[in-house]
Short mmCIF file of C-alpha atoms and ligand atoms in Angstrom, two decimals:
data_model
loop_
_atom_site.label_atom_id
_atom_site.label_comp_id
_atom_site.label_asym_id
_atom_site.label_seq_id
_atom_site.Cartn_x
_atom_site.Cartn_y
_atom_site.Cartn_z
CA MET A 1 149.40 270.34 233.31
CA SER A 2 146.15 270.80 231.44
CA GLN A 3 145.46 274.42 230.52
CA LYS A 4 142.32 276.38 231.26
CA PHE A 5 141.07 279.69 229.89
CA GLU A 6 138.96 282.07 231.92
CA LEU A 7 136.21 283.98 230.17
CA LYS A 8 134.78 286.95 232.00
CA ASN A 9 131.76 289.10 231.20
CA LEU A 10 133.16 292.56 231.99
CA ALA A 11 129.66 294.03 232.41
CA THR A 12 128.34 291.55 234.97
CA GLY A 13 131.58 290.18 236.36
CA LYS A 14 130.30 286.63 235.77
CA SER A 15 133.03 284.26 234.62
CA THR A 16 133.60 280.69 233.55
CA GLN A 17 136.58 278.46 232.93
CA LEU A 18 137.05 276.77 229.60
CA ASP A 19 139.03 273.55 229.27
CA VAL A 20 141.71 273.29 226.62
CA MET A 21 141.71 270.08 224.63
CA SER A 22 144.92 268.84 223.01
CA GLY A 23 145.02 266.60 219.98
CA SER A 24 147.93 264.41 218.94
CA LEU A 25 149.00 267.03 216.36
CA GLY A 26 147.92 270.59 215.59
CA PRO A 27 146.72 273.50 217.69
CA ASP A 28 144.83 273.07 220.96
CA VAL A 29 141.12 273.79 221.00
CA LEU A 30 138.92 275.48 223.56
CA ASN A 31 136.03 273.37 224.77
CA ILE A 32 133.05 275.73 224.74
CA SER A 33 130.33 273.11 225.15
CA GLN A 34 129.39 274.45 228.62
CA LEU A 35 129.55 278.10 227.57
CA THR A 36 125.85 278.63 226.97
CA LYS A 37 124.91 276.90 230.21
CA ASP A 38 127.44 278.91 232.23
CA MET A 39 127.29 282.31 230.52
CA GLY A 40 124.05 282.37 228.47
CA VAL A 41 125.85 283.20 225.21
CA PHE A 42 126.69 281.35 221.99
CA THR A 43 129.86 281.75 219.94
CA PHE A 44 129.68 283.38 216.48
CA ASP A 45 131.94 281.99 213.76
CA PRO A 46 130.44 282.11 210.24
CA GLY A 47 132.26 279.80 207.85
CA PHE A 48 133.83 277.94 210.80
CA MET A 49 136.93 280.14 210.58
CA ALA A 50 137.99 279.24 214.14
CA THR A 51 135.84 276.26 215.02
CA ALA A 52 136.72 272.58 215.24
CA SER A 53 133.41 270.90 214.47
CA THR A 54 134.46 267.47 215.68
CA GLU A 55 137.23 265.31 217.05
CA SER A 56 138.69 263.01 214.37
CA ARG A 57 141.49 260.47 213.96
CA ILE A 58 141.45 260.24 210.18
CA THR A 59 143.32 263.06 208.45
CA PHE A 60 145.65 265.80 209.61
CA ILE A 61 146.57 268.95 207.71
CA ASP A 62 149.32 271.35 208.74
CA GLY A 63 148.39 274.37 206.66
CA ASP A 64 151.62 276.28 207.36
CA ALA A 65 153.95 273.38 206.70
CA GLY A 66 151.91 272.20 203.69
CA GLU A 67 151.57 268.72 205.17
CA LEU A 68 148.75 266.23 204.69
CA LEU A 69 148.61 262.94 206.61
CA TYR A 70 146.08 260.13 206.15
CA ARG A 71 145.97 258.18 209.43
CA GLY A 72 149.45 259.55 210.07
CA TYR A 73 150.98 258.60 206.72
CA PRO A 74 152.22 261.48 204.51
CA VAL A 75 150.17 261.69 201.34
CA ALA A 76 153.33 261.94 199.24
CA GLN A 77 154.46 258.50 200.51
CA LEU A 78 151.07 257.00 199.82
CA ALA A 79 151.03 258.58 196.36
CA GLU A 80 154.37 257.01 195.60
CA ARG A 81 153.92 253.58 197.14
CA SER A 82 150.26 252.76 197.69
CA ASN A 83 147.16 252.57 195.52
CA PHE A 84 143.70 254.09 195.85
CA LEU A 85 141.92 251.02 197.22
CA GLU A 86 144.57 250.49 199.87
CA VAL A 87 144.30 254.16 200.81
CA ALA A 88 140.51 253.86 201.01
CA GLN A 89 140.91 250.86 203.32
CA LEU A 90 143.46 252.74 205.40
CA LEU A 91 141.12 255.71 205.77
CA ILE A 92 138.17 253.55 206.76
CA THR A 93 139.85 251.02 209.05
CA GLY A 94 142.62 253.22 210.45
CA LYS A 95 145.49 250.86 209.61
CA LEU A 96 147.46 249.65 206.63
CA PRO A 97 145.92 246.29 205.71
CA THR A 98 147.80 243.01 205.61
CA LYS A 99 148.03 241.50 202.13
CA ALA A 100 145.16 239.11 202.96
CA GLU A 101 142.99 241.96 204.29
CA TYR A 102 143.73 244.05 201.22
CA ASP A 103 142.91 241.19 198.85
CA ALA A 104 139.61 240.56 200.62
CA PHE A 105 138.70 244.27 200.46
CA ALA A 106 139.70 244.67 196.82
CA ASN A 107 137.79 241.53 195.93
CA SER A 108 134.67 242.73 197.73
CA ILE A 109 134.84 246.12 195.99
CA THR A 110 135.24 244.40 192.63
CA ARG A 111 132.24 242.15 193.30
CA HIS A 112 129.96 245.08 194.17
CA THR A 113 130.50 247.21 191.07
CA MET A 114 127.29 246.37 189.20
CA LEU A 115 124.21 248.56 189.53
CA ASN A 116 120.71 247.25 190.02
CA GLU A 117 119.16 247.34 186.53
CA HIS A 118 116.20 249.36 187.84
CA LEU A 119 118.61 252.01 189.05
CA LEU A 120 120.13 252.18 185.59
CA ARG A 121 116.78 253.21 184.15
CA PHE A 122 116.82 256.39 186.20
CA TYR A 123 119.23 257.94 183.72
CA GLN A 124 116.59 257.86 180.99
CA GLY A 125 114.74 260.61 182.86
CA PHE A 126 117.60 263.07 182.40
CA HIS A 127 118.22 265.29 179.38
CA HIS A 128 121.41 264.43 177.51
CA ASP A 129 122.92 267.73 178.66
CA ALA A 130 122.17 267.29 182.38
CA HIS A 131 125.26 268.02 184.45
CA PRO A 132 126.75 264.66 185.54
CA MET A 133 127.04 265.87 189.15
CA ALA A 134 123.25 266.33 189.22
CA MET A 135 122.78 262.80 187.89
CA VAL A 136 125.34 261.29 190.27
CA SER A 137 123.86 263.04 193.29
CA ALA A 138 120.34 261.89 192.34
CA VAL A 139 121.34 258.28 191.64
CA VAL A 140 123.37 258.00 194.85
CA ALA A 141 120.37 259.34 196.82
CA SER A 142 118.18 256.77 195.05
CA MET A 143 120.39 253.98 196.37
CA ALA A 144 118.77 254.66 199.75
CA ALA A 145 115.59 253.26 198.23
CA PHE A 146 117.37 250.09 197.07
CA TYR A 147 119.41 249.47 200.20
CA ARG A 148 117.06 250.38 203.01
CA ASP A 149 118.81 248.00 205.41
CA ALA A 150 121.74 250.42 205.41
CA THR A 151 119.60 252.75 207.55
CA ASP A 152 120.41 250.36 210.42
CA ILE A 153 123.56 252.32 211.14
CA GLY A 154 124.12 250.53 214.46
CA ASP A 155 124.78 247.22 212.67
CA PRO A 156 128.51 246.83 211.83
CA ARG A 157 127.76 244.45 208.94
CA GLN A 158 125.33 246.94 207.37
CA ARG A 159 127.95 249.67 207.72
CA GLU A 160 130.55 247.48 206.06
CA ILE A 161 128.32 246.51 203.11
CA PHE A 162 127.38 250.16 202.65
CA ALA A 163 131.06 251.17 202.60
CA HIS A 164 131.96 248.54 200.02
CA ARG A 165 128.88 249.18 197.87
CA ILE A 166 129.29 252.93 197.62
CA ILE A 167 133.03 252.78 196.86
CA ALA A 168 132.41 250.02 194.30
CA LYS A 169 129.40 251.57 192.59
CA LEU A 170 130.36 255.24 192.41
CA PRO A 171 132.55 254.65 189.30
CA THR A 172 129.70 252.72 187.64
CA ILE A 173 127.23 255.50 188.49
CA ALA A 174 129.68 258.09 187.11
CA ALA A 175 130.33 256.13 183.91
CA ALA A 176 126.59 255.64 183.33
CA ALA A 177 126.12 259.42 183.65
CA TYR A 178 128.90 260.00 181.11
CA LYS A 179 127.55 257.45 178.64
CA HIS A 180 124.11 259.01 178.99
CA THR A 181 125.42 262.44 177.99
CA LEU A 182 127.07 260.86 174.93
CA GLY A 183 124.07 258.73 174.00
CA GLN A 184 126.32 255.67 173.99
CA PRO A 185 125.39 252.27 175.44
CA PHE A 186 126.27 251.72 179.06
CA VAL A 187 129.38 249.58 179.52
CA TYR A 188 129.16 247.06 182.36
CA PRO A 189 131.98 246.85 184.91
CA ARG A 190 134.62 244.17 184.38
CA ASN A 191 135.78 242.16 187.35
CA ASP A 192 139.10 241.25 185.75
CA LEU A 193 140.22 244.88 185.84
CA ARG A 194 141.63 246.92 188.67
CA TYR A 195 139.61 249.85 190.06
CA CYS A 196 140.90 252.62 187.78
CA ALA A 197 141.39 250.45 184.69
CA ASN A 198 137.75 249.45 185.05
CA ILE A 199 136.78 253.14 185.18
CA MET A 200 138.69 253.85 181.97
CA ASN A 201 136.97 250.90 180.33
CA MET A 202 133.47 251.88 181.48
CA PHE A 203 134.07 255.46 180.27
CA PHE A 204 135.71 254.83 176.92
CA ALA A 205 134.89 251.34 175.65
CA VAL A 206 132.13 250.88 173.08
CA PRO A 207 130.55 247.58 172.09
CA CYS A 208 131.55 247.85 168.41
CA GLU A 209 135.34 247.75 168.74
CA PRO A 210 138.02 246.67 171.21
CA TYR A 211 139.30 249.28 173.65
CA ALA A 212 142.87 249.07 174.92
CA ILE A 213 143.25 250.51 178.41
CA ASP A 214 146.33 252.67 178.65
CA PRO A 215 148.12 251.61 181.86
CA VAL A 216 149.70 255.07 182.13
CA ALA A 217 146.24 256.65 182.18
CA ALA A 218 144.89 254.15 184.74
CA GLU A 219 147.92 254.75 186.96
CA ALA A 220 147.56 258.53 186.70
CA LEU A 221 143.91 258.29 187.68
CA ASP A 222 144.79 256.12 190.65
CA LEU A 223 147.34 258.67 191.81
CA LEU A 224 144.85 261.55 191.48
CA PHE A 225 142.34 259.53 193.50
CA ILE A 226 144.86 259.00 196.31
CA LEU A 227 145.45 262.76 196.48
CA HIS A 228 141.71 263.52 196.54
CA ALA A 229 140.67 260.71 198.90
CA ASP A 230 140.26 262.78 202.06
CA HIS A 231 140.86 266.24 203.45
CA GLU A 232 139.52 266.30 207.02
CA GLN A 233 136.48 268.51 207.72
CA ASN A 234 136.08 270.20 204.30
CA ALA A 235 132.65 271.41 203.17
CA SER A 236 131.45 268.17 201.57
CA THR A 237 132.73 265.97 204.41
CA SER A 238 131.11 268.26 206.95
CA THR A 239 127.92 268.03 204.89
CA VAL A 240 128.04 264.22 205.00
CA ARG A 241 128.62 264.37 208.76
CA LEU A 242 125.79 266.85 209.34
CA ALA A 243 123.31 264.89 207.21
CA GLY A 244 124.50 261.61 208.73
CA SER A 245 124.19 262.96 212.28
CA THR A 246 120.40 262.74 211.97
CA GLY A 247 120.68 258.97 211.50
CA THR A 248 119.59 259.20 207.86
CA ASN A 249 120.32 256.43 205.36
CA PRO A 250 124.07 256.73 204.57
CA TYR A 251 123.51 256.80 200.78
CA ALA A 252 121.37 259.90 201.33
CA ALA A 253 124.21 261.44 203.38
CA ILE A 254 126.75 260.70 200.62
CA SER A 255 124.41 262.23 198.05
CA ALA A 256 124.38 265.42 200.14
CA GLY A 257 128.19 265.31 200.06
CA VAL A 258 128.19 265.06 196.26
CA ALA A 259 125.92 268.11 196.06
CA SER A 260 128.20 270.06 198.38
CA LEU A 261 131.32 269.10 196.44
CA TRP A 262 129.83 270.39 193.19
CA GLY A 263 130.22 274.11 193.98
CA PRO A 264 133.07 276.07 192.36
CA ALA A 265 134.47 277.10 195.74
CA HIS A 266 135.03 273.38 196.46
CA GLY A 267 135.33 270.42 194.05
CA GLY A 268 133.80 272.31 191.14
CA ALA A 269 137.01 274.34 190.98
CA ASN A 270 138.72 271.76 188.74
CA GLU A 271 136.16 272.41 186.00
CA ALA A 272 136.24 276.16 186.64
CA VAL A 273 140.06 276.25 186.29
CA ILE A 274 139.93 274.89 182.74
CA ASP A 275 137.08 277.30 181.87
CA MET A 276 139.29 280.08 183.24
CA LEU A 277 142.36 278.97 181.25
CA ASP A 278 140.18 278.89 178.14
CA GLU A 279 138.95 282.39 178.88
CA ILE A 280 142.50 283.70 179.39
CA GLY A 281 143.48 282.01 176.14
CA SER A 282 147.17 282.94 176.00
CA VAL A 283 150.08 284.11 178.13
CA ALA A 284 149.65 287.61 176.68
CA ASN A 285 146.29 287.95 178.44
CA ILE A 286 147.42 286.88 181.93
CA ASP A 287 148.11 290.39 183.25
CA LYS A 288 144.73 291.63 182.06
CA PHE A 289 143.00 288.68 183.72
CA LEU A 290 144.87 289.11 187.00
CA ALA A 291 143.95 292.79 187.04
CA ARG A 292 140.30 291.69 186.99
CA VAL A 293 140.94 289.20 189.82
CA LYS A 294 142.46 291.97 191.92
CA ASP A 295 139.61 294.39 191.21
CA LYS A 296 137.21 293.97 194.13
CA ASN A 297 134.30 295.17 191.98
CA ASP A 298 134.81 292.46 189.36
CA HIS A 299 134.07 289.37 191.51
CA VAL A 300 136.48 287.24 189.45
CA ARG A 301 138.64 284.76 191.36
CA LEU A 302 141.77 282.99 190.30
CA MET A 303 140.27 279.53 190.29
CA GLY A 304 142.41 276.74 191.71
CA PHE A 305 144.15 279.26 193.98
CA GLY A 306 143.67 279.77 197.69
CA HIS A 307 142.65 277.44 200.47
CA ARG A 308 141.08 277.82 203.89
CA VAL A 309 143.76 275.73 205.58
CA TYR A 310 146.89 275.81 203.39
CA LYS A 311 148.64 279.13 203.83
CA ASN A 312 151.97 278.11 202.36
CA PHE A 313 151.40 275.51 199.68
CA ASP A 314 149.05 272.63 199.00
CA PRO A 315 151.23 269.49 198.88
CA ARG A 316 148.73 267.87 196.51
CA ALA A 317 149.16 270.67 193.97
CA LYS A 318 152.93 270.17 193.99
CA ILE A 319 152.58 266.43 193.35
CA ILE A 320 150.01 266.97 190.60
CA ARG A 321 152.16 269.61 188.87
CA GLU A 322 155.07 267.14 188.76
CA MET A 323 152.67 264.48 187.60
CA CYS A 324 151.55 266.70 184.70
CA TYR A 325 155.10 266.66 183.29
CA ARG A 326 155.37 262.87 183.59
CA VAL A 327 151.87 261.97 182.42
CA LEU A 328 151.73 264.37 179.49
CA ASP A 329 155.15 263.15 178.42
CA LYS A 330 154.25 259.45 178.78
CA LEU A 331 150.99 259.98 176.91
CA GLY A 332 153.04 261.63 174.16
CA LYS A 333 151.20 264.94 174.53
CA GLY A 334 154.20 267.14 175.41
CA ASN A 335 153.50 269.94 177.86
CA GLY A 336 150.51 271.19 175.88
CA PRO A 337 149.44 274.84 175.64
CA MET A 338 147.03 274.62 178.58
CA PHE A 339 149.71 273.30 180.95
CA GLU A 340 152.16 275.97 179.72
CA LEU A 341 149.54 278.64 180.34
CA ALA A 342 148.80 277.31 183.84
CA LEU A 343 152.52 277.22 184.70
CA LYS A 344 152.97 280.81 183.56
CA LEU A 345 149.85 281.92 185.41
CA GLU A 346 151.14 280.32 188.61
CA GLU A 347 154.56 281.91 188.14
CA ILE A 348 153.14 285.39 187.61
CA ALA A 349 150.58 285.12 190.42
CA LEU A 350 153.18 283.92 192.92
CA LYS A 351 155.25 287.04 192.26
CA ASP A 352 152.26 289.34 192.70
CA ASP A 353 151.81 291.03 196.05
CA TYR A 354 148.03 290.52 195.96
CA PHE A 355 148.45 286.72 196.13
CA VAL A 356 151.62 286.74 198.25
CA SER A 357 150.14 288.98 200.96
CA ARG A 358 146.97 286.87 201.15
CA LYS A 359 148.95 283.61 201.13
CA LEU A 360 147.15 282.32 198.04
CA TYR A 361 148.82 279.33 196.39
CA PRO A 362 147.71 276.76 193.82
CA ASN A 363 145.41 274.19 195.38
CA VAL A 364 144.75 270.57 194.38
CA ASP A 365 142.47 271.64 191.56
CA PHE A 366 144.79 274.05 189.75
CA TYR A 367 146.49 271.27 187.78
CA SER A 368 144.17 268.26 188.15
CA GLY A 369 141.94 269.25 185.22
CA ILE A 370 144.96 269.30 182.92
CA ILE A 371 145.60 265.64 183.70
CA TYR A 372 141.94 264.71 183.42
CA SER A 373 141.84 266.44 180.01
CA ALA A 374 144.95 264.54 178.89
CA LEU A 375 143.23 261.28 179.88
CA GLY A 376 140.29 262.22 177.64
CA ILE A 377 137.91 262.89 180.50
CA PRO A 378 135.56 265.73 179.60
CA ARG A 379 135.37 268.87 181.68
CA SER A 380 131.89 268.27 183.03
CA MET A 381 133.13 264.97 184.53
CA PHE A 382 136.07 266.44 186.47
CA THR A 383 134.14 267.02 189.68
CA VAL A 384 132.57 263.58 189.34
CA MET A 385 136.09 262.09 189.32
CA PHE A 386 136.79 264.04 192.50
CA ALA A 387 133.57 262.63 194.00
CA ILE A 388 134.63 259.05 193.25
CA ALA A 389 137.87 259.58 195.15
CA ARG A 390 136.38 261.59 198.02
CA THR A 391 133.78 258.87 198.65
CA ALA A 392 136.51 257.01 200.54
CA GLY A 393 136.94 259.95 202.91
CA TRP A 394 133.20 260.55 203.26
CA VAL A 395 132.68 256.91 204.23
CA ALA A 396 135.54 257.01 206.74
CA HIS A 397 134.17 260.16 208.39
CA TRP A 398 130.57 258.93 208.40
CA GLN A 399 131.68 255.69 210.03
CA GLU A 400 133.83 257.47 212.59
CA MET A 401 130.85 259.61 213.52
CA VAL A 402 128.19 256.92 213.76
CA THR A 403 130.40 254.61 215.80
CA ASP A 404 131.14 257.36 218.31
CA PRO A 405 129.05 256.59 221.41
CA HIS A 406 128.72 260.36 221.96
CA MET A 407 127.26 261.06 218.49
CA ARG A 408 124.65 263.82 218.58
CA ILE A 409 122.64 265.52 215.90
CA GLY A 410 124.59 268.46 214.41
CA ARG A 411 122.50 271.51 215.15
CA PRO A 412 124.21 274.92 214.97
CA ARG A 413 122.65 278.03 216.53
CA GLN A 414 122.44 281.54 215.08
CA LEU A 415 122.63 285.22 215.80
CA TYR A 416 119.12 286.35 214.91
CA THR A 417 118.97 289.82 213.30
CA GLY A 418 115.44 289.68 211.83
CA PRO A 419 112.38 291.61 213.00
CA GLY A 420 111.19 291.41 216.59
CA LYS A 421 107.88 289.81 217.47
CA ARG A 422 105.01 291.49 215.62
CA ASP A 423 101.34 290.85 214.78
CA TYR A 424 100.06 289.55 211.46
CA VAL A 425 98.52 292.27 209.27
CA PRO A 426 95.62 291.37 206.91
CA PHE A 427 95.95 292.24 203.15
CA GLU A 428 93.63 295.26 203.31
CA GLN A 429 95.72 296.90 206.04
CA ARG A 430 99.15 296.48 204.36
N1 ACO B 501 141.37 284.63 193.79
C1 ACO B 501 141.42 285.92 194.21
N2 ACO B 501 141.33 286.30 195.49
C2 ACO B 501 141.17 285.33 196.40
C3 ACO B 501 141.12 283.96 196.05
C4 ACO B 501 141.24 283.62 194.68
N3 ACO B 501 141.18 282.36 194.28
N4 ACO B 501 140.95 283.21 197.15
C5 ACO B 501 140.90 284.08 198.17
N5 ACO B 501 141.04 285.36 197.72
C6 ACO B 501 141.13 286.59 198.53
C7 ACO B 501 139.77 287.04 199.01
O1 ACO B 501 139.18 287.95 198.11
C8 ACO B 501 140.11 287.66 200.34
O2 ACO B 501 140.71 288.92 200.07
P1 ACO B 501 140.42 290.18 201.06
O3 ACO B 501 141.03 289.79 202.37
O4 ACO B 501 141.06 291.32 200.39
O5 ACO B 501 138.91 290.29 201.16
C9 ACO B 501 141.22 286.79 200.89
O6 ACO B 501 141.86 286.25 199.72
C10 ACO B 501 140.74 285.65 201.77
O7 ACO B 501 139.79 284.88 201.03
P2 ACO B 501 138.53 284.17 201.64
O8 ACO B 501 137.49 284.04 200.57
O9 ACO B 501 138.13 284.85 202.91
O10 ACO B 501 139.14 282.75 202.00
P3 ACO B 501 138.33 281.45 202.34
O11 ACO B 501 139.20 280.63 203.21
O12 ACO B 501 136.97 281.78 202.85
O13 ACO B 501 138.14 280.75 200.91
C11 ACO B 501 138.53 279.42 199.00
C12 ACO B 501 138.91 279.68 200.46
C13 ACO B 501 137.01 279.23 198.87
C14 ACO B 501 139.21 278.14 198.55
C15 ACO B 501 139.00 280.63 198.14
O14 ACO B 501 140.40 280.76 198.21
C16 ACO B 501 138.55 280.50 196.68
O15 ACO B 501 137.42 280.91 196.35
N6 ACO B 501 139.42 279.95 195.79
C17 ACO B 501 139.04 279.74 194.40
C18 ACO B 501 138.17 278.52 194.27
C19 ACO B 501 138.95 277.25 194.44
O16 ACO B 501 140.00 277.04 193.87
N7 ACO B 501 138.37 276.33 195.26
C20 ACO B 501 138.97 275.01 195.51
C21 ACO B 501 139.45 274.92 196.91
S1 ACO B 501 140.25 273.38 197.17
C22 ACO B 501 139.00 272.30 197.19
O17 ACO B 501 137.95 272.51 197.73
C23 ACO B 501 139.18 271.11 196.49
#
C-alpha cells in the first residue's frame, strides 16, 4: 500500500497529506509539490541536504554501501569490461549497445572531433597562463554561436548531433587549451585513433618529431573517464539541468556545468589534492597538517576526502588506488613519493577519530591526480580531464530532462531575511 505522511500546523490545526514516492532503489521521497498550495509554506534545505531535485533513471549511488550503478550496471564491472565511449552511450541511451550500434556511435564521435577553425582562433585572446578551465568553459559556451540549431531542443536529431558533437569535441577543446598554455602548435585530431589515444596524441605530439602513444597510458585514461562519467545530481550536473531547464542552447548549459565543476569542493579537488601533497611534502609533516585540518579556525580541509553521499567509502577511490599500483608499475615509475605520501595520509586519517566520526573517506579525486601526473598531464589540466569524462553524464541528464514531458523551469524559492519594505532616502538625508 502506498504510504502517506500527514503534516500538521500545530498553531492553526490545518493539515495536509503528503504522498510518498518510491524509486526502484534507494530511500523513498516525500512529494511536497502541493505543500505551498495546501499550507502556505515552503521547505528550507540549503545545500539540498534532504532534497531530491528530480526523478532520474541514469545513475544510482548507495552512499552507505559504497555502490555506484550506471543504468543499473556496477561501475566496477564497467571499469573492468567496458570502455568510455560504450559507457557514454549506455548513459545517454539507457542500454548497452549492440556491436553495430556501438560502432556507429564510435564512428560518429570520431568524425565530429574537429573544431571549426574560427573557434580555434578564440584561444589567441587568452594569456598563456589562463586557467584551462576558464578557456574550456568559454569555448564550449561559444559553440552555442556556431551551432544555433541545437537550441531546437524538441528535435531529436538536433539533440543527437549535439550529444555527439560535444562528446567528440571536448577533448579537442581541452587539447587546444593545453597547447595554448605551452605555446605549441595545435595538433589536429586523428580519426585512426581511439578516443583516449587521440587525446594523448593531441596533448603530447609535436609536428617536429614522431610521438608514440603509450597504450598503457591511453587505457588508464579510459578507465579514469569511466569512473568520472556520471554521478547523479552532483553540483555540475544540477547546474547543467538548471541552466538547461530554461530551454537555453545546450552548449551554453554544458559550459555552465564546466564552470561549476571547476570549484575545489567539486572537480577542482583533483588539482587541490596534489597542491596539498606538495605542501605537506613528506610523511613527517602529516600530523602537523592534520592538526591544521582539525582546527576549526584554520579553514584547511583534507582535499580529496569527504563526500555528500558516500558515508562509508567511494568505490571509485578504491578502484583508482588499485589502478595507481598497476599504472605506476607498468609505466615503470614505481610507487613514487607522491603516491607513498597519499597512501600514508589516507592510513593516518582513517585511524583518526575526527575523520572516522564524520565518516570522511577518500573520494574519487584523492588518487586521480597521481595517475594524471604519471601520464604527464599537468596539474592545471586535471579538472579539464574530469570535464571531458563528465560531459557524458551531463549530456545524459540534459537529454533526460528535456525529453520529459513534465519539464519545467528550475526555480527555487528562498527564506527572505533582508530588510522590510522601506522608502528610498536621497543622498543629503543619509
Ligand atoms: N576535511 C576536513 N573536514 C571535513 C572535510 C575535509 N575534506 N569534509 C568534510 N569535513 C567536515 C566538516 O568540517 C564538517 O565538520 P563539522 O560537522 O564538525 O562542522 C563535516 O565534516 C561535514 O562536512 P560538510 O562540509 O557539511 O559536508 P558536505 O557534504 O557539505 O561537503 C564536500 C562535502 C564538499 C565534498 C566536503 O567533504 C569537502 O569539502 N571535501 C574536500 C573537497 C573535495 O575533496 N571535494 C571533492 C568531492 S568529490 C567530487 O566532487 C568529485
